[in-house]
Amino acid sequence: MTETVLITLRLPQPLADAAQAAATAQNVSRSNLLRIALEQFLGVMSGTSEADRRRQFSAEYLFLVADLIVQRQYPDAHSALITEAERRMEALCAAS
């Protein structure tokens, strides 16, 4: 089993009550509920949540499909579109 560390945490009463109600509804301890919630929050913050990975995969797939269609159906426009995409990325990165 993974070593655990005790962390004391103060919560507003309504939040503590909501956590207890959710833990009871899920049939888990409050500690386990908060552990799961923190893991999910940290995953979202780091961009590695399941939903983020699904969105990244879907976006990449759509980009690949569009690129393949352009390469096959509009080969003369492909280079110009790539050049324009690079120009826009440079402008976007410079603006941030």
PDB file of N, CA and C in Angstrom:
ATOM      1  N   MET A   1       0.845  -1.189   0.000  1.00  0.00           N
ATOM      2  CA  MET A   1       0.000   0.000   0.000  1.00  0.00           C
ATOM      3  C   MET A   1       0.883   1.242   0.000  1.00  0.00           C
ATOM      4  N   THR A   2       0.426   2.284  -0.657  1.00  0.00           N
ATOM      5  CA  THR A   2       1.163   3.534  -0.724  1.00  0.00           C
ATOM      6  C   THR A   2       1.187   4.194   0.640  1.00  0.00           C
ATOM      7  N   GLU A   3       2.338   4.736   0.976  1.00  0.00           N
ATOM      8  CA  GLU A   3       2.444   5.461   2.247  1.00  0.00           C
ATOM      9  C   GLU A   3       1.565   6.700   2.183  1.00  0.00           C
ATOM     10  N   THR A   4       0.877   6.993   3.252  1.00  0.00           N
ATOM     11  CA  THR A   4       0.003   8.162   3.294  1.00  0.00           C
ATOM     12  C   THR A   4       0.535   9.177   4.290  1.00  0.00           C
ATOM     13  N   VAL A   5       0.115  10.408   4.098  1.00  0.00           N
ATOM     14  CA  VAL A   5       0.514  11.518   4.954  1.00  0.00           C
ATOM     15  C   VAL A   5      -0.759  12.178   5.470  1.00  0.00           C
ATOM     16  N   LEU A   6      -0.787  12.458   6.737  1.00  0.00           N
ATOM     17  CA  LEU A   6      -1.942  13.118   7.330  1.00  0.00           C
ATOM     18  C   LEU A   6      -1.847  14.616   7.077  1.00  0.00           C
ATOM     19  N   ILE A   7      -2.908  15.170   6.522  1.00  0.00           N
ATOM     20  CA  ILE A   7      -2.988  16.613   6.276  1.00  0.00           C
ATOM     21  C   ILE A   7      -4.253  17.106   6.951  1.00  0.00           C
ATOM     22  N   THR A   8      -4.126  18.090   7.802  1.00  0.00           N
ATOM     23  CA  THR A   8      -5.285  18.678   8.458  1.00  0.00           C
ATOM     24  C   THR A   8      -5.792  19.815   7.591  1.00  0.00           C
ATOM     25  N   LEU A   9      -7.102  19.896   7.465  1.00  0.00           N
ATOM     26  CA  LEU A   9      -7.707  20.856   6.553  1.00  0.00           C
ATOM     27  C   LEU A   9      -8.945  21.464   7.201  1.00  0.00           C
ATOM     28  N   ARG A  10      -9.074  22.769   7.108  1.00  0.00           N
ATOM     29  CA  ARG A  10     -10.272  23.441   7.615  1.00  0.00           C
ATOM     30  C   ARG A  10     -11.157  23.798   6.430  1.00  0.00           C
ATOM     31  N   LEU A  11     -12.444  23.466   6.567  1.00  0.00           N
ATOM     32  CA  LEU A  11     -13.420  23.759   5.523  1.00  0.00           C
ATOM     33  C   LEU A  11     -14.580  24.540   6.107  1.00  0.00           C
ATOM     34  N   PRO A  12     -15.213  25.395   5.314  1.00  0.00           N
ATOM     35  CA  PRO A  12     -16.445  26.028   5.774  1.00  0.00           C
ATOM     36  C   PRO A  12     -17.484  24.926   6.020  1.00  0.00           C
ATOM     37  N   GLN A  13     -18.343  25.118   6.990  1.00  0.00           N
ATOM     38  CA  GLN A  13     -19.317  24.101   7.361  1.00  0.00           C
ATOM     39  C   GLN A  13     -20.156  23.601   6.188  1.00  0.00           C
ATOM     40  N   PRO A  14     -20.665  24.511   5.326  1.00  0.00           N
ATOM     41  CA  PRO A  14     -21.465  24.015   4.198  1.00  0.00           C
ATOM     42  C   PRO A  14     -20.674  23.074   3.271  1.00  0.00           C
ATOM     43  N   LEU A  15     -19.393  23.372   3.063  1.00  0.00           N
ATOM     44  CA  LEU A  15     -18.563  22.520   2.218  1.00  0.00           C
ATOM     45  C   LEU A  15     -18.296  21.176   2.894  1.00  0.00           C
ATOM     46  N   ALA A  16     -18.047  21.199   4.190  1.00  0.00           N
ATOM     47  CA  ALA A  16     -17.848  19.956   4.940  1.00  0.00           C
ATOM     48  C   ALA A  16     -19.117  19.109   4.909  1.00  0.00           C
ATOM     49  N   ASP A  17     -20.274  19.742   5.048  1.00  0.00           N
ATOM     50  CA  ASP A  17     -21.550  19.016   5.003  1.00  0.00           C
ATOM     51  C   ASP A  17     -21.774  18.403   3.618  1.00  0.00           C
ATOM     52  N   ALA A  18     -21.467  19.172   2.595  1.00  0.00           N
ATOM     53  CA  ALA A  18     -21.643  18.669   1.224  1.00  0.00           C
ATOM     54  C   ALA A  18     -20.695  17.499   0.957  1.00  0.00           C
ATOM     55  N   ALA A  19     -19.467  17.591   1.453  1.00  0.00           N
ATOM     56  CA  ALA A  19     -18.501  16.495   1.287  1.00  0.00           C
ATOM     57  C   ALA A  19     -18.997  15.244   1.997  1.00  0.00           C
ATOM     58  N   GLN A  20     -19.515  15.413   3.196  1.00  0.00           N
ATOM     59  CA  GLN A  20     -20.025  14.259   3.939  1.00  0.00           C
ATOM     60  C   GLN A  20     -21.220  13.636   3.227  1.00  0.00           C
ATOM     61  N   ALA A  21     -22.119  14.473   2.722  1.00  0.00           N
ATOM     62  CA  ALA A  21     -23.293  13.958   2.004  1.00  0.00           C
ATOM     63  C   ALA A  21     -22.876  13.213   0.742  1.00  0.00           C
ATOM     64  N   ALA A  22     -21.907  13.752   0.014  1.00  0.00           N
ATOM     65  CA  ALA A  22     -21.432  13.090  -1.210  1.00  0.00           C
ATOM     66  C   ALA A  22     -20.743  11.776  -0.875  1.00  0.00           C
ATOM     67  N   ALA A  23     -19.940  11.769   0.185  1.00  0.00           N
ATOM     68  CA  ALA A  23     -19.252  10.545   0.601  1.00  0.00           C
ATOM     69  C   ALA A  23     -20.271   9.474   0.987  1.00  0.00           C
ATOM     70  N   THR A  24     -21.294   9.864   1.719  1.00  0.00           N
ATOM     71  CA  THR A  24     -22.339   8.923   2.126  1.00  0.00           C
ATOM     72  C   THR A  24     -23.068   8.385   0.899  1.00  0.00           C
ATOM     73  N   ALA A  25     -23.387   9.270  -0.042  1.00  0.00           N
ATOM     74  CA  ALA A  25     -24.100   8.852  -1.257  1.00  0.00           C
ATOM     75  C   ALA A  25     -23.256   7.903  -2.101  1.00  0.00           C
ATOM     76  N   GLN A  26     -21.941   8.095  -2.088  1.00  0.00           N
ATOM     77  CA  GLN A  26     -21.045   7.249  -2.882  1.00  0.00           C
ATOM     78  C   GLN A  26     -20.561   6.026  -2.100  1.00  0.00           C
ATOM     79  N   ASN A  27     -20.953   5.956  -0.836  1.00  0.00           N
ATOM     80  CA  ASN A  27     -20.559   4.844   0.033  1.00  0.00           C
ATOM     81  C   ASN A  27     -19.032   4.739   0.177  1.00  0.00           C
ATOM     82  N   VAL A  28     -18.401   5.903   0.358  1.00  0.00           N
ATOM     83  CA  VAL A  28     -16.962   5.970   0.619  1.00  0.00           C
ATOM     84  C   VAL A  28     -16.741   6.869   1.829  1.00  0.00           C
ATOM     85  N   SER A  29     -15.555   6.784   2.388  1.00  0.00           N
ATOM     86  CA  SER A  29     -15.251   7.678   3.507  1.00  0.00           C
ATOM     87  C   SER A  29     -15.072   9.102   2.986  1.00  0.00           C
ATOM     88  N   ARG A  30     -15.240  10.052   3.854  1.00  0.00           N
ATOM     89  CA  ARG A  30     -15.032  11.450   3.478  1.00  0.00           C
ATOM     90  C   ARG A  30     -13.586  11.656   3.043  1.00  0.00           C
ATOM     91  N   SER A  31     -12.665  11.016   3.753  1.00  0.00           N
ATOM     92  CA  SER A  31     -11.252  11.118   3.404  1.00  0.00           C
ATOM     93  C   SER A  31     -11.005  10.602   1.986  1.00  0.00           C
ATOM     94  N   ASN A  32     -11.606   9.457   1.649  1.00  0.00           N
ATOM     95  CA  ASN A  32     -11.420   8.897   0.312  1.00  0.00           C
ATOM     96  C   ASN A  32     -12.059   9.785  -0.745  1.00  0.00           C
ATOM     97  N   LEU A  33     -13.228  10.327  -0.451  1.00  0.00           N
ATOM     98  CA  LEU A  33     -13.887  11.237  -1.384  1.00  0.00           C
ATOM     99  C   LEU A  33     -12.999  12.446  -1.673  1.00  0.00           C
ATOM    100  N   LEU A  34     -12.439  13.043  -0.622  1.00  0.00           N
ATOM    101  CA  LEU A  34     -11.583  14.221  -0.816  1.00  0.00           C
ATOM    102  C   LEU A  34     -10.298  13.851  -1.541  1.00  0.00           C
ATOM    103  N   ARG A  35      -9.770  12.662  -1.313  1.00  0.00           N
ATOM    104  CA  ARG A  35      -8.571  12.191  -2.020  1.00  0.00           C
ATOM    105  C   ARG A  35      -8.862  12.066  -3.516  1.00  0.00           C
ATOM    106  N   ILE A  36     -10.014  11.459  -3.838  1.00  0.00           N
ATOM    107  CA  ILE A  36     -10.415  11.306  -5.241  1.00  0.00           C
ATOM    108  C   ILE A  36     -10.622  12.670  -5.891  1.00  0.00           C
ATOM    109  N   ALA A  37     -11.286  13.558  -5.177  1.00  0.00           N
ATOM    110  CA  ALA A  37     -11.546  14.905  -5.713  1.00  0.00           C
ATOM    111  C   ALA A  37     -10.235  15.651  -5.966  1.00  0.00           C
ATOM    112  N   LEU A  38      -9.284  15.532  -5.058  1.00  0.00           N
ATOM    113  CA  LEU A  38      -7.999  16.204  -5.233  1.00  0.00           C
ATOM    114  C   LEU A  38      -7.227  15.610  -6.408  1.00  0.00           C
ATOM    115  N   GLU A  39      -7.255  14.297  -6.553  1.00  0.00           N
ATOM    116  CA  GLU A  39      -6.578  13.662  -7.693  1.00  0.00           C
ATOM    117  C   GLU A  39      -7.172  14.140  -9.010  1.00  0.00           C
ATOM    118  N   GLN A  40      -8.496  14.213  -9.084  1.00  0.00           N
ATOM    119  CA  GLN A  40      -9.143  14.679 -10.307  1.00  0.00           C
ATOM    120  C   GLN A  40      -8.823  16.145 -10.577  1.00  0.00           C
ATOM    121  N   PHE A  41      -8.858  16.966  -9.544  1.00  0.00           N
ATOM    122  CA  PHE A  41      -8.544  18.389  -9.695  1.00  0.00           C
ATOM    123  C   PHE A  41      -7.115  18.570 -10.200  1.00  0.00           C
ATOM    124  N   LEU A  42      -6.172  17.862  -9.609  1.00  0.00           N
ATOM    125  CA  LEU A  42      -4.780  17.975 -10.030  1.00  0.00           C
ATOM    126  C   LEU A  42      -4.592  17.475 -11.457  1.00  0.00           C
ATOM    127  N   GLY A  43      -5.332  16.441 -11.834  1.00  0.00           N
ATOM    128  CA  GLY A  43      -5.275  15.959 -13.211  1.00  0.00           C
ATOM    129  C   GLY A  43      -5.767  16.998 -14.197  1.00  0.00           C
ATOM    130  N   VAL A  44      -6.859  17.663 -13.848  1.00  0.00           N
ATOM    131  CA  VAL A  44      -7.400  18.718 -14.706  1.00  0.00           C
ATOM    132  C   VAL A  44      -6.418  19.880 -14.797  1.00  0.00           C
ATOM    133  N   MET A  45      -5.851  20.265 -13.668  1.00  0.00           N
ATOM    134  CA  MET A  45      -4.908  21.388 -13.655  1.00  0.00           C
ATOM    135  C   MET A  45      -3.665  21.101 -14.486  1.00  0.00           C
ATOM    136  N   SER A  46      -3.237  19.855 -14.530  1.00  0.00           N
ATOM    137  CA  SER A  46      -2.041  19.513 -15.295  1.00  0.00           C
ATOM    138  C   SER A  46      -2.370  19.170 -16.743  1.00  0.00           C
ATOM    139  N   GLY A  47      -3.663  19.156 -17.079  1.00  0.00           N
ATOM    140  CA  GLY A  47      -4.066  18.859 -18.446  1.00  0.00           C
ATOM    141  C   GLY A  47      -4.021  17.387 -18.785  1.00  0.00           C
ATOM    142  N   THR A  48      -4.017  16.537 -17.788  1.00  0.00           N
ATOM    143  CA  THR A  48      -3.915  15.110 -18.054  1.00  0.00           C
ATOM    144  C   THR A  48      -5.155  14.345 -17.620  1.00  0.00           C
ATOM    145  N   SER A  49      -6.263  15.032 -17.462  1.00  0.00           N
ATOM    146  CA  SER A  49      -7.475  14.322 -17.084  1.00  0.00           C
ATOM    147  C   SER A  49      -7.967  13.490 -18.271  1.00  0.00           C
ATOM    148  N   GLU A  50      -8.822  12.539 -17.997  1.00  0.00           N
ATOM    149  CA  GLU A  50      -9.368  11.686 -19.068  1.00  0.00           C
ATOM    150  C   GLU A  50     -10.089  12.531 -20.115  1.00  0.00           C
ATOM    151  N   ALA A  51     -10.860  13.519 -19.664  1.00  0.00           N
ATOM    152  CA  ALA A  51     -11.572  14.396 -20.603  1.00  0.00           C
ATOM    153  C   ALA A  51     -10.603  15.202 -21.455  1.00  0.00           C
ATOM    154  N   ASP A  52      -9.508  15.682 -20.843  1.00  0.00           N
ATOM    155  CA  ASP A  52      -8.505  16.427 -21.602  1.00  0.00           C
ATOM    156  C   ASP A  52      -7.847  15.541 -22.652  1.00  0.00           C
ATOM    157  N   ARG A  53      -7.490  14.319 -22.266  1.00  0.00           N
ATOM    158  CA  ARG A  53      -6.876  13.396 -23.229  1.00  0.00           C
ATOM    159  C   ARG A  53      -7.841  13.082 -24.373  1.00  0.00           C
ATOM    160  N   ARG A  54      -9.126  12.920 -24.065  1.00  0.00           N
ATOM    161  CA  ARG A  54     -10.120  12.649 -25.102  1.00  0.00           C
ATOM    162  C   ARG A  54     -10.237  13.835 -26.064  1.00  0.00           C
ATOM    163  N   ARG A  55     -10.275  15.059 -25.497  1.00  0.00           N
ATOM    164  CA  ARG A  55     -10.352  16.250 -26.350  1.00  0.00           C
ATOM    165  C   ARG A  55      -9.093  16.391 -27.208  1.00  0.00           C
ATOM    166  N   GLN A  56      -7.931  16.148 -26.628  1.00  0.00           N
ATOM    167  CA  GLN A  56      -6.686  16.245 -27.389  1.00  0.00           C
ATOM    168  C   GLN A  56      -6.661  15.234 -28.527  1.00  0.00           C
ATOM    169  N   PHE A  57      -7.083  13.997 -28.239  1.00  0.00           N
ATOM    170  CA  PHE A  57      -7.127  12.967 -29.268  1.00  0.00           C
ATOM    171  C   PHE A  57      -8.093  13.358 -30.378  1.00  0.00           C
ATOM    172  N   SER A  58      -9.299  13.802 -30.003  1.00  0.00           N
ATOM    173  CA  SER A  58     -10.306  14.173 -30.996  1.00  0.00           C
ATOM    174  C   SER A  58      -9.823  15.322 -31.868  1.00  0.00           C
ATOM    175  N   ALA A  59      -9.220  16.326 -31.257  1.00  0.00           N
ATOM    176  CA  ALA A  59      -8.716  17.464 -32.022  1.00  0.00           C
ATOM    177  C   ALA A  59      -7.625  17.017 -32.990  1.00  0.00           C
ATOM    178  N   GLU A  60      -6.696  16.203 -32.521  1.00  0.00           N
ATOM    179  CA  GLU A  60      -5.611  15.738 -33.386  1.00  0.00           C
ATOM    180  C   GLU A  60      -6.164  14.901 -34.538  1.00  0.00           C
ATOM    181  N   TYR A  61      -7.124  14.044 -34.235  1.00  0.00           N
ATOM    182  CA  TYR A  61      -7.735  13.209 -35.271  1.00  0.00           C
ATOM    183  C   TYR A  61      -8.397  14.079 -36.342  1.00  0.00           C
ATOM    184  N   LEU A  62      -9.161  15.083 -35.908  1.00  0.00           N
ATOM    185  CA  LEU A  62      -9.831  15.957 -36.870  1.00  0.00           C
ATOM    186  C   LEU A  62      -8.831  16.726 -37.730  1.00  0.00           C
ATOM    187  N   PHE A  63      -7.736  17.178 -37.113  1.00  0.00           N
ATOM    188  CA  PHE A  63      -6.708  17.877 -37.885  1.00  0.00           C
ATOM    189  C   PHE A  63      -6.092  16.948 -38.925  1.00  0.00           C
ATOM    190  N   LEU A  64      -5.833  15.704 -38.542  1.00  0.00           N
ATOM    191  CA  LEU A  64      -5.256  14.747 -39.485  1.00  0.00           C
ATOM    192  C   LEU A  64      -6.218  14.446 -40.634  1.00  0.00           C
ATOM    193  N   VAL A  65      -7.492  14.290 -40.318  1.00  0.00           N
ATOM    194  CA  VAL A  65      -8.488  14.025 -41.351  1.00  0.00           C
ATOM    195  C   VAL A  65      -8.560  15.200 -42.325  1.00  0.00           C
ATOM    196  N   ALA A  66      -8.622  16.417 -41.785  1.00  0.00           N
ATOM    197  CA  ALA A  66      -8.692  17.599 -42.656  1.00  0.00           C
ATOM    198  C   ALA A  66      -7.451  17.701 -43.530  1.00  0.00           C
ATOM    199  N   ASP A  67      -6.278  17.429 -42.945  1.00  0.00           N
ATOM    200  CA  ASP A  67      -5.034  17.500 -43.710  1.00  0.00           C
ATOM    201  C   ASP A  67      -5.030  16.468 -44.841  1.00  0.00           C
ATOM    202  N   LEU A  68      -5.481  15.263 -44.545  1.00  0.00           N
ATOM    203  CA  LEU A  68      -5.522  14.215 -45.565  1.00  0.00           C
ATOM    204  C   LEU A  68      -6.480  14.582 -46.697  1.00  0.00           C
ATOM    205  N   ILE A  69      -7.630  15.125 -46.358  1.00  0.00           N
ATOM    206  CA  ILE A  69      -8.590  15.533 -47.389  1.00  0.00           C
ATOM    207  C   ILE A  69      -7.990  16.620 -48.268  1.00  0.00           C
ATOM    208  N   VAL A  70      -7.366  17.608 -47.658  1.00  0.00           N
ATOM    209  CA  VAL A  70      -6.764  18.692 -48.439  1.00  0.00           C
ATOM    210  C   VAL A  70      -5.636  18.153 -49.316  1.00  0.00           C
ATOM    211  N   GLN A  71      -4.792  17.289 -48.764  1.00  0.00           N
ATOM    212  CA  GLN A  71      -3.691  16.727 -49.562  1.00  0.00           C
ATOM    213  C   GLN A  71      -4.200  15.988 -50.791  1.00  0.00           C
ATOM    214  N   ARG A  72      -5.291  15.245 -50.624  1.00  0.00           N
ATOM    215  CA  ARG A  72      -5.792  14.419 -51.728  1.00  0.00           C
ATOM    216  C   ARG A  72      -6.688  15.187 -52.699  1.00  0.00           C
ATOM    217  N   GLN A  73      -7.546  16.058 -52.177  1.00  0.00           N
ATOM    218  CA  GLN A  73      -8.512  16.722 -53.045  1.00  0.00           C
ATOM    219  C   GLN A  73      -8.063  18.101 -53.521  1.00  0.00           C
ATOM    220  N   TYR A  74      -7.190  18.737 -52.738  1.00  0.00           N
ATOM    221  CA  TYR A  74      -6.730  20.084 -53.090  1.00  0.00           C
ATOM    222  C   TYR A  74      -5.213  20.178 -52.920  1.00  0.00           C
ATOM    223  N   PRO A  75      -4.455  19.348 -53.628  1.00  0.00           N
ATOM    224  CA  PRO A  75      -2.999  19.309 -53.411  1.00  0.00           C
ATOM    225  C   PRO A  75      -2.314  20.650 -53.685  1.00  0.00           C
ATOM    226  N   ASP A  76      -2.853  21.455 -54.623  1.00  0.00           N
ATOM    227  CA  ASP A  76      -2.234  22.743 -54.927  1.00  0.00           C
ATOM    228  C   ASP A  76      -2.374  23.736 -53.772  1.00  0.00           C
ATOM    229  N   ALA A  77      -3.398  23.571 -52.948  1.00  0.00           N
ATOM    230  CA  ALA A  77      -3.627  24.498 -51.837  1.00  0.00           C
ATOM    231  C   ALA A  77      -2.933  24.058 -50.553  1.00  0.00           C
ATOM    232  N   HIS A  78      -2.476  22.832 -50.486  1.00  0.00           N
ATOM    233  CA  HIS A  78      -1.931  22.275 -49.239  1.00  0.00           C
ATOM    234  C   HIS A  78      -0.761  23.095 -48.700  1.00  0.00           C
ATOM    235  N   SER A  79       0.228  23.394 -49.528  1.00  0.00           N
ATOM    236  CA  SER A  79       1.406  24.155 -49.067  1.00  0.00           C
ATOM    237  C   SER A  79       1.018  25.545 -48.586  1.00  0.00           C
ATOM    238  N   ALA A  80       0.115  26.187 -49.313  1.00  0.00           N
ATOM    239  CA  ALA A  80      -0.322  27.530 -48.908  1.00  0.00           C
ATOM    240  C   ALA A  80      -1.042  27.485 -47.561  1.00  0.00           C
ATOM    241  N   LEU A  81      -1.836  26.456 -47.339  1.00  0.00           N
ATOM    242  CA  LEU A  81      -2.546  26.336 -46.062  1.00  0.00           C
ATOM    243  C   LEU A  81      -1.576  26.069 -44.907  1.00  0.00           C
ATOM    244  N   ILE A  82      -0.590  25.233 -45.135  1.00  0.00           N
ATOM    245  CA  ILE A  82       0.421  24.966 -44.101  1.00  0.00           C
ATOM    246  C   ILE A  82       1.184  26.242 -43.775  1.00  0.00           C
ATOM    247  N   THR A  83       1.568  26.988 -44.801  1.00  0.00           N
ATOM    248  CA  THR A  83       2.289  28.250 -44.596  1.00  0.00           C
ATOM    249  C   THR A  83       1.440  29.243 -43.805  1.00  0.00           C
ATOM    250  N   GLU A  84       0.160  29.339 -44.131  1.00  0.00           N
ATOM    251  CA  GLU A  84      -0.738  30.246 -43.417  1.00  0.00           C
ATOM    252  C   GLU A  84      -0.942  29.805 -41.969  1.00  0.00           C
ATOM    253  N   ALA A  85      -1.058  28.515 -41.755  1.00  0.00           N
ATOM    254  CA  ALA A  85      -1.204  28.004 -40.388  1.00  0.00           C
ATOM    255  C   ALA A  85       0.035  28.334 -39.561  1.00  0.00           C
ATOM    256  N   GLU A  86       1.215  28.162 -40.147  1.00  0.00           N
ATOM    257  CA  GLU A  86       2.464  28.500 -39.444  1.00  0.00           C
ATOM    258  C   GLU A  86       2.523  29.986 -39.131  1.00  0.00           C
ATOM    259  N   ARG A  87       2.108  30.833 -40.086  1.00  0.00           N
ATOM    260  CA  ARG A  87       2.113  32.287 -39.869  1.00  0.00           C
ATOM    261  C   ARG A  87       1.189  32.654 -38.720  1.00  0.00           C
ATOM    262  N   ARG A  88       0.004  32.052 -38.681  1.00  0.00           N
ATOM    263  CA  ARG A  88      -0.949  32.339 -37.610  1.00  0.00           C
ATOM    264  C   ARG A  88      -0.449  31.854 -36.257  1.00  0.00           C
ATOM    265  N   MET A  89       0.201  30.698 -36.229  1.00  0.00           N
ATOM    266  CA  MET A  89       0.762  30.198 -34.959  1.00  0.00           C
ATOM    267  C   MET A  89       1.856  31.134 -34.451  1.00  0.00           C
ATOM    268  N   GLU A  90       2.704  31.608 -35.353  1.00  0.00           N
ATOM    269  CA  GLU A  90       3.746  32.561 -34.964  1.00  0.00           C
ATOM    270  C   GLU A  90       3.125  33.828 -34.376  1.00  0.00           C
ATOM    271  N   ALA A  91       2.078  34.330 -35.026  1.00  0.00           N
ATOM    272  CA  ALA A  91       1.401  35.539 -34.541  1.00  0.00           C
ATOM    273  C   ALA A  91       0.745  35.281 -33.188  1.00  0.00           C
ATOM    274  N   LEU A  92       0.131  34.130 -33.017  1.00  0.00           N
ATOM    275  CA  LEU A  92      -0.521  33.786 -31.766  1.00  0.00           C
ATOM    276  C   LEU A  92       0.501  33.656 -30.635  1.00  0.00           C
ATOM    277  N   CYS A  93       1.602  32.981 -30.918  1.00  0.00           N
ATOM    278  CA  CYS A  93       2.645  32.786 -29.891  1.00  0.00           C
ATOM    279  C   CYS A  93       3.323  34.101 -29.533  1.00  0.00           C
ATOM    280  N   ALA A  94       3.496  34.965 -30.508  1.00  0.00           N
ATOM    281  CA  ALA A  94       4.117  36.257 -30.245  1.00  0.00           C
ATOM    282  C   ALA A  94       3.204  37.146 -29.405  1.00  0.00           C
ATOM    283  N   ALA A  95       1.891  36.981 -29.576  1.00  0.00           N
ATOM    284  CA  ALA A  95       0.924  37.799 -28.855  1.00  0.00           C
ATOM    285  C   ALA A  95       0.771  37.374 -27.400  1.00  0.00           C
ATOM    286  N   SER A  96       1.160  36.143 -27.071  1.00  0.00           N
ATOM    287  CA  SER A  96       0.964  35.681 -25.694  1.00  0.00           C
ATOM    288  C   SER A  96       2.172  35.856 -24.831  1.00  0.00           C
TER     289      SER A  96
END
